[in-house]
Short mmCIF file of C-alpha atoms in Angstrom, two decimals:
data_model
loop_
_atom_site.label_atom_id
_atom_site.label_comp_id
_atom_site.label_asym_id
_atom_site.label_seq_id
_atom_site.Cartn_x
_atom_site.Cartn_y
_atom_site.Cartn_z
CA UNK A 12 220.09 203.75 302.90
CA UNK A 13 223.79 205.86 303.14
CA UNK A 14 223.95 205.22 299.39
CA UNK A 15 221.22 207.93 299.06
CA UNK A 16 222.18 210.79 301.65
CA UNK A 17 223.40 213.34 298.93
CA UNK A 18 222.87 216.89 301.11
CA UNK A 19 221.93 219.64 298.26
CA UNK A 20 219.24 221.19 299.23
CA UNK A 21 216.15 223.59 297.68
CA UNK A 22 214.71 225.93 300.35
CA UNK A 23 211.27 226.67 300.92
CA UNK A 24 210.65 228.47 303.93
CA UNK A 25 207.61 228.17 306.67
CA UNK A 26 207.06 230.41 308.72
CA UNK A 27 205.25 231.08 311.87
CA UNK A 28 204.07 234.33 312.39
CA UNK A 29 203.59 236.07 315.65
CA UNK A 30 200.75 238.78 316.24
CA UNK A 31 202.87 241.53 315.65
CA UNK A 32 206.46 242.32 314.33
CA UNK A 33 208.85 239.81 313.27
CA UNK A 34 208.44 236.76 314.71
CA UNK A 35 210.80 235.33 316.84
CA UNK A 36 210.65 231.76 316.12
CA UNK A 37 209.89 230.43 312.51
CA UNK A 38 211.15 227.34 310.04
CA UNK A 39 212.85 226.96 307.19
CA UNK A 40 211.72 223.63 304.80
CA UNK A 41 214.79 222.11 302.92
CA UNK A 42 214.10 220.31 299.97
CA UNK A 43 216.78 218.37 298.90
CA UNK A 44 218.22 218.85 295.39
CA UNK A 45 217.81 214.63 294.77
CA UNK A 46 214.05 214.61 296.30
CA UNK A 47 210.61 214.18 293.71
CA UNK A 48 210.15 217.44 295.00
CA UNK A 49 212.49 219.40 293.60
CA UNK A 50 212.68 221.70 290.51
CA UNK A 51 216.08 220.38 289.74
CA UNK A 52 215.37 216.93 289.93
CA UNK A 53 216.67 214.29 287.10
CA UNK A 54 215.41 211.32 287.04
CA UNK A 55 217.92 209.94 284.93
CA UNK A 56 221.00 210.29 287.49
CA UNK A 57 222.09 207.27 289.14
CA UNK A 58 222.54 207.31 292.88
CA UNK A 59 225.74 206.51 292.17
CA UNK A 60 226.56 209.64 289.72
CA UNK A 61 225.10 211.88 292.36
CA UNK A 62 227.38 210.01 295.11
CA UNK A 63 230.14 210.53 293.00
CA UNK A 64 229.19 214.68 292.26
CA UNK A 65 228.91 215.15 295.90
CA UNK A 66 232.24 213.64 296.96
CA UNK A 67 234.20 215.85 294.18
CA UNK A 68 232.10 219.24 295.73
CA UNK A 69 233.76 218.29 298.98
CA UNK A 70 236.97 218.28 297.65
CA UNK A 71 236.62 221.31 295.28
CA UNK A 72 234.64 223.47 298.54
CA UNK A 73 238.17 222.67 301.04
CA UNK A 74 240.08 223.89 298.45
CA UNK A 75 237.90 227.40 298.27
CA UNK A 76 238.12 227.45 302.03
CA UNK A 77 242.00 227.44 301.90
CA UNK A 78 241.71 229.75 298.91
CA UNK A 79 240.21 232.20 300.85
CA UNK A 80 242.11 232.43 303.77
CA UNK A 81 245.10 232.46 302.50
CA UNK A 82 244.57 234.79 299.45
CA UNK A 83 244.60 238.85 300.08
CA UNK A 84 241.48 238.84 297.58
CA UNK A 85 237.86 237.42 298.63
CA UNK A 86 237.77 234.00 297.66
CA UNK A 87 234.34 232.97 299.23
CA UNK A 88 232.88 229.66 299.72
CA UNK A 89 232.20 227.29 296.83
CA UNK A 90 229.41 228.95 294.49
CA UNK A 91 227.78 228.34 291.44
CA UNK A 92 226.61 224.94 289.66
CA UNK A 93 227.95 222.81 292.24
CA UNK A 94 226.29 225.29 295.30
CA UNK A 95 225.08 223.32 298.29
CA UNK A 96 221.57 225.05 298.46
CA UNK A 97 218.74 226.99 297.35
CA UNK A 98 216.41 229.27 298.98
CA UNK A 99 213.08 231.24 297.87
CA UNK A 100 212.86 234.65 298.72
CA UNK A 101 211.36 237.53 297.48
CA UNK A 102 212.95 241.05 297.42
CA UNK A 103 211.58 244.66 296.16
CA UNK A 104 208.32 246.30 296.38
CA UNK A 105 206.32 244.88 294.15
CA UNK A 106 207.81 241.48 295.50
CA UNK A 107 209.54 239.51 292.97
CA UNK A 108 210.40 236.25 293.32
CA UNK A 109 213.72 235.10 293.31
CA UNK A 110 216.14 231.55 293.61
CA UNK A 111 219.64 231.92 295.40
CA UNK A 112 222.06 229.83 296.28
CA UNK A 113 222.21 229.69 300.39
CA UNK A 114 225.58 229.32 301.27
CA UNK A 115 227.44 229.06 304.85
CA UNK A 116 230.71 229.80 303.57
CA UNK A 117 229.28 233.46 302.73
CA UNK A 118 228.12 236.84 304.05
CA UNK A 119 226.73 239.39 301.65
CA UNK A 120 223.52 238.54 299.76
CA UNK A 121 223.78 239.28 296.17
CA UNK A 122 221.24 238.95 293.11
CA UNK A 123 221.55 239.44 289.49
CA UNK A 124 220.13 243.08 288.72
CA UNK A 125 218.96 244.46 285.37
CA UNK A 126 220.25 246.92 283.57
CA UNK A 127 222.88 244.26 282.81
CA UNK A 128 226.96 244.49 281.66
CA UNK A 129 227.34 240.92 281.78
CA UNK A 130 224.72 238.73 284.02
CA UNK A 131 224.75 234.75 283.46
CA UNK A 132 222.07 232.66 281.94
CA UNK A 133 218.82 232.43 284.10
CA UNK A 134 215.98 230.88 284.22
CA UNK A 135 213.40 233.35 286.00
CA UNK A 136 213.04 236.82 285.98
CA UNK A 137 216.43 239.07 286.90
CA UNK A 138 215.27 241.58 289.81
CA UNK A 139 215.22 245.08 288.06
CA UNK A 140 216.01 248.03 290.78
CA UNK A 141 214.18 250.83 289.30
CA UNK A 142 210.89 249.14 289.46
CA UNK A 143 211.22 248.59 293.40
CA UNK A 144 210.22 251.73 294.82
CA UNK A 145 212.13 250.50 297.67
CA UNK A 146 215.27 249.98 296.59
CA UNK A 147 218.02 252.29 297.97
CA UNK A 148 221.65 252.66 297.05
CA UNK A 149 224.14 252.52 300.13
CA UNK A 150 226.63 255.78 299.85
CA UNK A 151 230.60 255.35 300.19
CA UNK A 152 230.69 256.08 303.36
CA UNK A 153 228.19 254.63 305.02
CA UNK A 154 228.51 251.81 307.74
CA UNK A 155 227.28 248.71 306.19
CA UNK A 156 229.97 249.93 303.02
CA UNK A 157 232.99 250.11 305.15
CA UNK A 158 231.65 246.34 306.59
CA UNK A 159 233.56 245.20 303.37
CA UNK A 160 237.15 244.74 303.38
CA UNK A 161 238.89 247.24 301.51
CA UNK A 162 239.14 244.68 298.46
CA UNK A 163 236.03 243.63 298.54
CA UNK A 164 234.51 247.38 297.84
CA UNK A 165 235.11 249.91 295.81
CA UNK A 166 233.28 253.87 294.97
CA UNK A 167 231.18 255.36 292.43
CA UNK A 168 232.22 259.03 294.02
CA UNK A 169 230.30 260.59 290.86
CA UNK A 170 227.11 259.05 292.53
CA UNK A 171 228.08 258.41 295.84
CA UNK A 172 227.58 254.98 295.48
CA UNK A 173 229.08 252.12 297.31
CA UNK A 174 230.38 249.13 295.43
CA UNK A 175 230.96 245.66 295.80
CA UNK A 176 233.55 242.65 294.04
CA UNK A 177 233.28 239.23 294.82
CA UNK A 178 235.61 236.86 293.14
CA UNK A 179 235.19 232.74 294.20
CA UNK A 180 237.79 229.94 294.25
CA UNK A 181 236.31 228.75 290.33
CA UNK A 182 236.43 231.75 289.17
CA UNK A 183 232.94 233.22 288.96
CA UNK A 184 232.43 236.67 289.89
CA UNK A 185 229.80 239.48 290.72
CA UNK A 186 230.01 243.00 291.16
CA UNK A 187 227.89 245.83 291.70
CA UNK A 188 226.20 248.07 293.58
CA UNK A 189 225.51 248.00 297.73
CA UNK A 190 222.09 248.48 298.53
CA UNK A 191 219.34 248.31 300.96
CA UNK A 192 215.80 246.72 299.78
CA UNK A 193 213.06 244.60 301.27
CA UNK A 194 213.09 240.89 301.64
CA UNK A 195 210.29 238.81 302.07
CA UNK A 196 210.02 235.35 303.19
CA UNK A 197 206.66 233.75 301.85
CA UNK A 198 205.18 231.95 304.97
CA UNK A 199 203.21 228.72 305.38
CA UNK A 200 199.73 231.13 306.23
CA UNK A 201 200.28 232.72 303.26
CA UNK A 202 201.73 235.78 304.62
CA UNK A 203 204.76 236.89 304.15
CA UNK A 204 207.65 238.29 306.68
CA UNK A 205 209.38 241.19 305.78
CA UNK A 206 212.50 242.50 306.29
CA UNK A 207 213.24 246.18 305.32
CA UNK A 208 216.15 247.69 304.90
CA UNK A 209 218.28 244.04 304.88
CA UNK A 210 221.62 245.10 302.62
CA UNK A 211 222.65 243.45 299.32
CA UNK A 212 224.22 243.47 296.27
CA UNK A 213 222.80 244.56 293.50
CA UNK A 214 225.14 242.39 290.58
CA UNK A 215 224.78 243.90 286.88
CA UNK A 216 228.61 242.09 286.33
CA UNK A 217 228.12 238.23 287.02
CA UNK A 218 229.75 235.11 285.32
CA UNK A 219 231.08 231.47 285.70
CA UNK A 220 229.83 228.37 286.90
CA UNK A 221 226.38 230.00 288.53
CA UNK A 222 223.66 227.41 287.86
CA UNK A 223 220.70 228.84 285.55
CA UNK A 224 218.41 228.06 288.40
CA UNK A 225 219.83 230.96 291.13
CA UNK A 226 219.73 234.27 290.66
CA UNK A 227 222.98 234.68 293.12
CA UNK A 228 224.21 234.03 296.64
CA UNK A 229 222.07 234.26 299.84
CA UNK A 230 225.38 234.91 302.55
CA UNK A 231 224.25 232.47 305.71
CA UNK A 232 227.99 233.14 307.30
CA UNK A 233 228.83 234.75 311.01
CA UNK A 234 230.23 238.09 309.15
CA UNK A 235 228.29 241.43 309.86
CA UNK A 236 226.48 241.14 306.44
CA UNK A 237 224.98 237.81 306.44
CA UNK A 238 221.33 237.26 306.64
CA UNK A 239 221.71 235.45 309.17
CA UNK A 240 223.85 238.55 311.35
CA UNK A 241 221.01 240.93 310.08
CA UNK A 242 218.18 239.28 311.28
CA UNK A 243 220.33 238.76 314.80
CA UNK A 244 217.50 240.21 316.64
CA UNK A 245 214.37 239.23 314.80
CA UNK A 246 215.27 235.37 315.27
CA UNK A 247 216.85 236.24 318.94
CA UNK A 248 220.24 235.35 317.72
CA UNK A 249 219.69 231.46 317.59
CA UNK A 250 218.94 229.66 314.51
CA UNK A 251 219.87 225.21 313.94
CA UNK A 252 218.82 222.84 311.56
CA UNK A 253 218.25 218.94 311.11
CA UNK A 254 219.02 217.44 308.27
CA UNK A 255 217.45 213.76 307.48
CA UNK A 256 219.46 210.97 305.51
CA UNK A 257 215.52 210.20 303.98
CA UNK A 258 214.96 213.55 302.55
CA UNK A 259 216.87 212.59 299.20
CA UNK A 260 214.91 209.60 298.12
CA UNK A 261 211.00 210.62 299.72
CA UNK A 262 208.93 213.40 299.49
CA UNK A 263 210.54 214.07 303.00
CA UNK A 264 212.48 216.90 304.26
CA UNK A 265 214.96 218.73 306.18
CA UNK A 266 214.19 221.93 308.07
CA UNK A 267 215.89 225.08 309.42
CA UNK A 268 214.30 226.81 312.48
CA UNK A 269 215.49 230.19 313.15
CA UNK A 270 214.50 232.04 316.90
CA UNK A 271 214.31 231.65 320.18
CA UNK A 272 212.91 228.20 320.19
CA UNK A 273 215.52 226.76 317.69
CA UNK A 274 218.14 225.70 320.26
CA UNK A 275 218.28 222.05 321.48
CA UNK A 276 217.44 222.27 325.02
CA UNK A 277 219.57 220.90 327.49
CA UNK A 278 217.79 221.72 331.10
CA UNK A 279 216.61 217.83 330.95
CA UNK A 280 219.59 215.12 332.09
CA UNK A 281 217.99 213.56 329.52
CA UNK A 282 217.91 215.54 326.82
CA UNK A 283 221.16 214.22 325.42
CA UNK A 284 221.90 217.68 324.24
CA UNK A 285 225.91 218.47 324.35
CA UNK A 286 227.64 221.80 323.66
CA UNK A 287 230.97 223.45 322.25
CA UNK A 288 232.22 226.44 322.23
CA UNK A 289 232.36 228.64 318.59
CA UNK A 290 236.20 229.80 318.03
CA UNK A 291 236.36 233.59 317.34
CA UNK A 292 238.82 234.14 314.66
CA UNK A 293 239.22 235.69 311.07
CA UNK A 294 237.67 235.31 308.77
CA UNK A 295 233.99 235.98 310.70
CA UNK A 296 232.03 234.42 307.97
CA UNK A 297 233.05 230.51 309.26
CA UNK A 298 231.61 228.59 312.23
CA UNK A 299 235.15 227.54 313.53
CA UNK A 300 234.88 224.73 316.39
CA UNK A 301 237.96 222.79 317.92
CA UNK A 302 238.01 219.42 317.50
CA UNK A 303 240.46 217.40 320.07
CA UNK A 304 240.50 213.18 319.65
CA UNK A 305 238.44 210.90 317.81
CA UNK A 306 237.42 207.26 319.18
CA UNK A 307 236.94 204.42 317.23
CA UNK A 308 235.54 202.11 319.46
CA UNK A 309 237.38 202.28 323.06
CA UNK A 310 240.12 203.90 321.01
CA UNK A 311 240.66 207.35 321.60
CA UNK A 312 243.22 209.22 319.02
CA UNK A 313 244.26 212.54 319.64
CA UNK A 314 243.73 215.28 317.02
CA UNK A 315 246.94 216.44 315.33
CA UNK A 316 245.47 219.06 313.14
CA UNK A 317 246.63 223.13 313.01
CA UNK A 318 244.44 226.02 312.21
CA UNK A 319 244.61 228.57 310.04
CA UNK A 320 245.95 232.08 311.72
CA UNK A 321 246.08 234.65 308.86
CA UNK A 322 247.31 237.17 311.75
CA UNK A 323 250.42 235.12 311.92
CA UNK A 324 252.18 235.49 308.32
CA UNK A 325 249.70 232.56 306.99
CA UNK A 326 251.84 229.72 309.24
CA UNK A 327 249.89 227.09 310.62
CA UNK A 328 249.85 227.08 314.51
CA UNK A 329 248.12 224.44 316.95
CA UNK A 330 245.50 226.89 318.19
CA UNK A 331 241.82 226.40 318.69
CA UNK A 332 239.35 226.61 316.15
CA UNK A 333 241.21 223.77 314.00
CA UNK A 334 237.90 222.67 312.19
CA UNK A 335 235.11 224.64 310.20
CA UNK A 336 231.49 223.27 310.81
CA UNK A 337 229.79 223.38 307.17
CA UNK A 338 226.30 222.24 306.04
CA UNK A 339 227.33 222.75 302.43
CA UNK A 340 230.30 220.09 302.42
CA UNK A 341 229.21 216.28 302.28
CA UNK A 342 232.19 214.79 303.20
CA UNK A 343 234.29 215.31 306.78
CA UNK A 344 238.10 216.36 306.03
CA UNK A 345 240.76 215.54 308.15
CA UNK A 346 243.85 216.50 308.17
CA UNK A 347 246.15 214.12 306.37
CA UNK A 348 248.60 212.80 309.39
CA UNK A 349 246.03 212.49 312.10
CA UNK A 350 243.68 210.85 309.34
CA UNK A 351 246.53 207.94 308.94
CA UNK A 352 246.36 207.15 312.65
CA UNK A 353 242.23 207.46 312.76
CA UNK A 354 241.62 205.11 309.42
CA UNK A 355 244.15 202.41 310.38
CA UNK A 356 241.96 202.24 313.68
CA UNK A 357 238.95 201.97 311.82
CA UNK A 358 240.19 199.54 309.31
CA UNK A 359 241.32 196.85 312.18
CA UNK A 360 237.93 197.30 313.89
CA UNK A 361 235.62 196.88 310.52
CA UNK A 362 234.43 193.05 310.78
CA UNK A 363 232.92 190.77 307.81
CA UNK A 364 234.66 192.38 305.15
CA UNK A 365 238.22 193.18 303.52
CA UNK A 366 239.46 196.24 302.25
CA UNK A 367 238.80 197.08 298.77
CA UNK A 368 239.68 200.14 296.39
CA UNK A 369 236.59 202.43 295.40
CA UNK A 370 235.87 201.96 292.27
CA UNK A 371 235.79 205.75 291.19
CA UNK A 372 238.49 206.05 293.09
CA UNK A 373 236.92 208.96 295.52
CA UNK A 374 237.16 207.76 299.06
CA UNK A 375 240.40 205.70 300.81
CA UNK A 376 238.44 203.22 302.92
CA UNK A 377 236.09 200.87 301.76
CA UNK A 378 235.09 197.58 302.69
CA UNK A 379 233.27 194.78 300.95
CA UNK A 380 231.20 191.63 302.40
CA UNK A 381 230.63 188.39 300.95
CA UNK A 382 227.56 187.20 302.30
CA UNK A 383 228.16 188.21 305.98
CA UNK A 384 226.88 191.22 307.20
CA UNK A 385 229.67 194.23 307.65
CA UNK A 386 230.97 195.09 311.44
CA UNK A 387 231.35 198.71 312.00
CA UNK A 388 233.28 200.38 314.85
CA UNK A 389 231.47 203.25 316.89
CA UNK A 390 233.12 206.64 316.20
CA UNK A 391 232.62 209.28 318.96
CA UNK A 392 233.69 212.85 317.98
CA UNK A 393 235.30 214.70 320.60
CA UNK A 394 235.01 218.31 320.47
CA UNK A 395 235.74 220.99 323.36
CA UNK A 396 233.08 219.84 326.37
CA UNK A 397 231.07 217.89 323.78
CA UNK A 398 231.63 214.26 323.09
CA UNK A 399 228.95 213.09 319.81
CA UNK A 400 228.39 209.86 318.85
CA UNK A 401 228.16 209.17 315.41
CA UNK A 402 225.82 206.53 313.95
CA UNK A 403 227.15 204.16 310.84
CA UNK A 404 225.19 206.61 308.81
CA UNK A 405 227.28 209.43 309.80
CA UNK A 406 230.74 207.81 309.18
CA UNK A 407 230.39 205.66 306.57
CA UNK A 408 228.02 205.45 303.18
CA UNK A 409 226.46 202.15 301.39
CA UNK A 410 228.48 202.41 297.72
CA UNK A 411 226.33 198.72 297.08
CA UNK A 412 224.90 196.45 299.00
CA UNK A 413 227.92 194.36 300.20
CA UNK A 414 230.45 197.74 299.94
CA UNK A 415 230.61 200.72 302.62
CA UNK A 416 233.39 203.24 302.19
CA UNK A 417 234.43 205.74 305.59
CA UNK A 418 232.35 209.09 304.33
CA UNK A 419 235.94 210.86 305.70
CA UNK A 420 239.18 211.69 303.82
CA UNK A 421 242.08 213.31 304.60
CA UNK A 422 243.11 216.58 303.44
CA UNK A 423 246.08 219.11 303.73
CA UNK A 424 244.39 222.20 303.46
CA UNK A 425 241.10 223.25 305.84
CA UNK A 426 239.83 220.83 307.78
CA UNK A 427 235.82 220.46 307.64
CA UNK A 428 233.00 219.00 309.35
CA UNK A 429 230.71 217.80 307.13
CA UNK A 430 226.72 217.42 306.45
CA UNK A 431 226.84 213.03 306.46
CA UNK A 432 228.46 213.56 310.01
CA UNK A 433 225.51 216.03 311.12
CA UNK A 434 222.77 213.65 309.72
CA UNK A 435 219.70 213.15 312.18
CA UNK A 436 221.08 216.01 314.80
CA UNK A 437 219.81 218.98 315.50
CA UNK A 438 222.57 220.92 315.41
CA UNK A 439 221.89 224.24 317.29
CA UNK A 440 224.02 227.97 316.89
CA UNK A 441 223.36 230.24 319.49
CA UNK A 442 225.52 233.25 318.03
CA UNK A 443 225.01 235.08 321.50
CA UNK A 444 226.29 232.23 324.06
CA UNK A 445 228.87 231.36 321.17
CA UNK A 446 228.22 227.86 321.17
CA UNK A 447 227.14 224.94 319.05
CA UNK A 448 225.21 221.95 320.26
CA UNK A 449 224.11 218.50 319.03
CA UNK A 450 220.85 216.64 320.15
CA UNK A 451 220.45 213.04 318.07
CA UNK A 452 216.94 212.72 317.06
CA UNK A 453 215.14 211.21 313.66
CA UNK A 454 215.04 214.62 311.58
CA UNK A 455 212.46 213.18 309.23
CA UNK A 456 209.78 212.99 311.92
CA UNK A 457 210.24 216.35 313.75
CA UNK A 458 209.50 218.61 310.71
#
């Protein structure tokens, strides 16, 4: 049921190991946040409430988008209580365990590290440096240092030490030291990868809304100090994931595959696998694709939105790259004028039902039945050389079982492709072509 796609997730990874080295294929398990299975699971939550929490992160995350690129400060991706994921890792020699938030909208990796100035509430252990023996402070000038933007670092020149600040959209923080150290990913053999010499932060100064359960941020962006950038060549550059509308009411889940292998392949006719191009533009650390029309139905409606173009005094400029692919945002975002045009279409081609307000007043569109069973239109996104048909499940979400509401709203600042839109695809980034590609499938049974 749409009523019960809510798209946090807690990571567990599984991993297949080759004979030697890294491996270059393995899987990540996704948990969501709403499933038995998870540690953060409350039974007492309505669907509803959790309906309602997602469609407000939405919201709030666009906002941190637009906060970031138009701010001279960081202002990275929406953080803390209301983070989109969590992921298991271990880091240090001994290996402790750790909880982070994995977030898109990211790039550097940053714990909580003892000896504390001001760390946040949590729940497990905080990583202490100076019992890894392979922990290793990064100096000022080093390469992976001057990766930072001048206001994101900073120097301890007594020490030699590089440092990092991070400040978010809501106003939680961390800073501390760069380092290098050793992270492990715990495989399903029982043996785990690791990854030496992987750079982090090491945060002794942390507050705000960080949830008790994560010990920080794991950075998943397409900057140069994202996890994902550092292990470029252990996982071949390629890495997708399918997310499945069961995994948040059954012991089902979602999955991340990282390698060679990962990629929907498209050399059968068949296949059904279609491609577009990733938009190369500041800041690195987003997946920018560019989205041109909409159909609804036979109707196709021309995209009207503008990108972002900090290079160009922060105006907004038809240019490519007009739409930021997220797996941390539940709703799609539209830009407001273009969404007028796209929902009117929708709201003449809905059957079996009138128009009626949402009753938490979240979403614009929603549509409620009698006793006959509710018409919806076919929506077709149309992005550069890649046309992808959504499925009701995609578009619109079950509020009750005679009310749907359209599961996209317009915005005015950064437009967003969101995680209900990319439900049952495998949606593939291959970070060496520069492309993204969609192949429909049923996510729950290809774990």
């Amino acid at each position: 049921m749409a009523t019960q796609i809510l798209l946090c997730f807690f990571l567990f990874f599984s991993v297949t190991l080759s004979s030697s080295g890294h491996p270059k294929n393995f899987s990540v398990e996704l948990i969501h946040r709403d499933s038995p299975l998870s540690p953060i699971y409350n039974p007492q939550i309505t669907v509803t409430d959790r309906l309602n929490a997602a469609f407000l992160r939405s919201v709030s995350r666009s906002r941190r988008f637009n906060h970031q690129l138009s701010q001279t400060d960081l202002q990275s991706g929406l953080i803390g209580a209301d983070g989109e994921f969590f992921m298991s890792i271990t880091i240090g020699t001994p290996p402790i365990k750790v909880f982070a938030i994995a977030d898109t909208g990211s790039d550097l990796t940053w714990v909580q590290c003892k000896p504390c100035q001001q760390c946040y509430k949590e729940n497990g252990p905080i990583f202490d440096k100076k019992k890894s023996s392979t922990y290793k402070s990064e100096p000022c000038d080093s390469r992976n240092c001057q990766a930072l933007s001048s206001t994101e670092r900073g120097c301890d020149e007594s020490n030699n030490i590089c440092k990092y600040r991070y400040s978010y959209g809501d106003q939680s923080f961390s800073k501390g030291d760069v380092a290098t150290e050793t992270v492990s990913i715990d495989s399903a053999s029982g043996s785990p990868v690791s990854f030496p010499g992987t750079v982090f932060g090491c945060g002794y100064n942390n507050g705000g809304t960080f949830d008790e359960t994560g010990s920080g941020i794991i950075g998943l962006g397409g900057g140069h100090l994202s996890l994902i950038s550092q292990l470029g060549s252990s996982i071949s550059k390629k890495f997708s994931y399918c997310l499945s509308h069961k995994s948040a009411t059954t012991n089902g889940t979602s999955v991340i595959n990282l390698g060679t292998n990962s990629i929907p392949s498209s050399l059968s006719k068949d296949s059904g696998v279609v491609s577009t191009p990733l938009v190369d533009k500041e800041p690195l650390t987003y997946y920018y694709l560019t989205l041109e029309a909409i159909s609804v139905g036979k109707k196709k409606i021309p995209y009207t939105g503008s990108s972002y173009n900090p290079n160009d005094d922060g105006i907004l400029s038809e240019t490519s790259g007009n739409i930021i692919i997220d797996s941390g945002t539940t709703l799609t975002l539209l830009e407001a004028g273009f969404f007028d045009k796209f929902s009117s279409a929708v709201e003449e081609s809905v059957t079996g039902a009138k128009r009626v307000s949402d009753p938490q007043g979240l979403l614009s569109h929603c549509f409620k039945s009698g006793s006959a069973e509710i018409g919806l239109p076919e929506i077709t996104v149309h992005f550069t050389g890649a046309d992808v048909r959504l499925s009701p499940i995609n578009a619109f979400v079950k509020l009750s079982e005679d009310m749907v509401c359209l599961s996209m709203v317009p915005t005015t600042e950064v437009a967003i492709y969101g995680n209900f839109a990319q439900m049952d695809f495998l949606v593939g980034y291959d970070l060496e072509t520069r492309t993204v590609s969609f192949q429909h499938m049923d996510c729950s049974a290809n774990l």
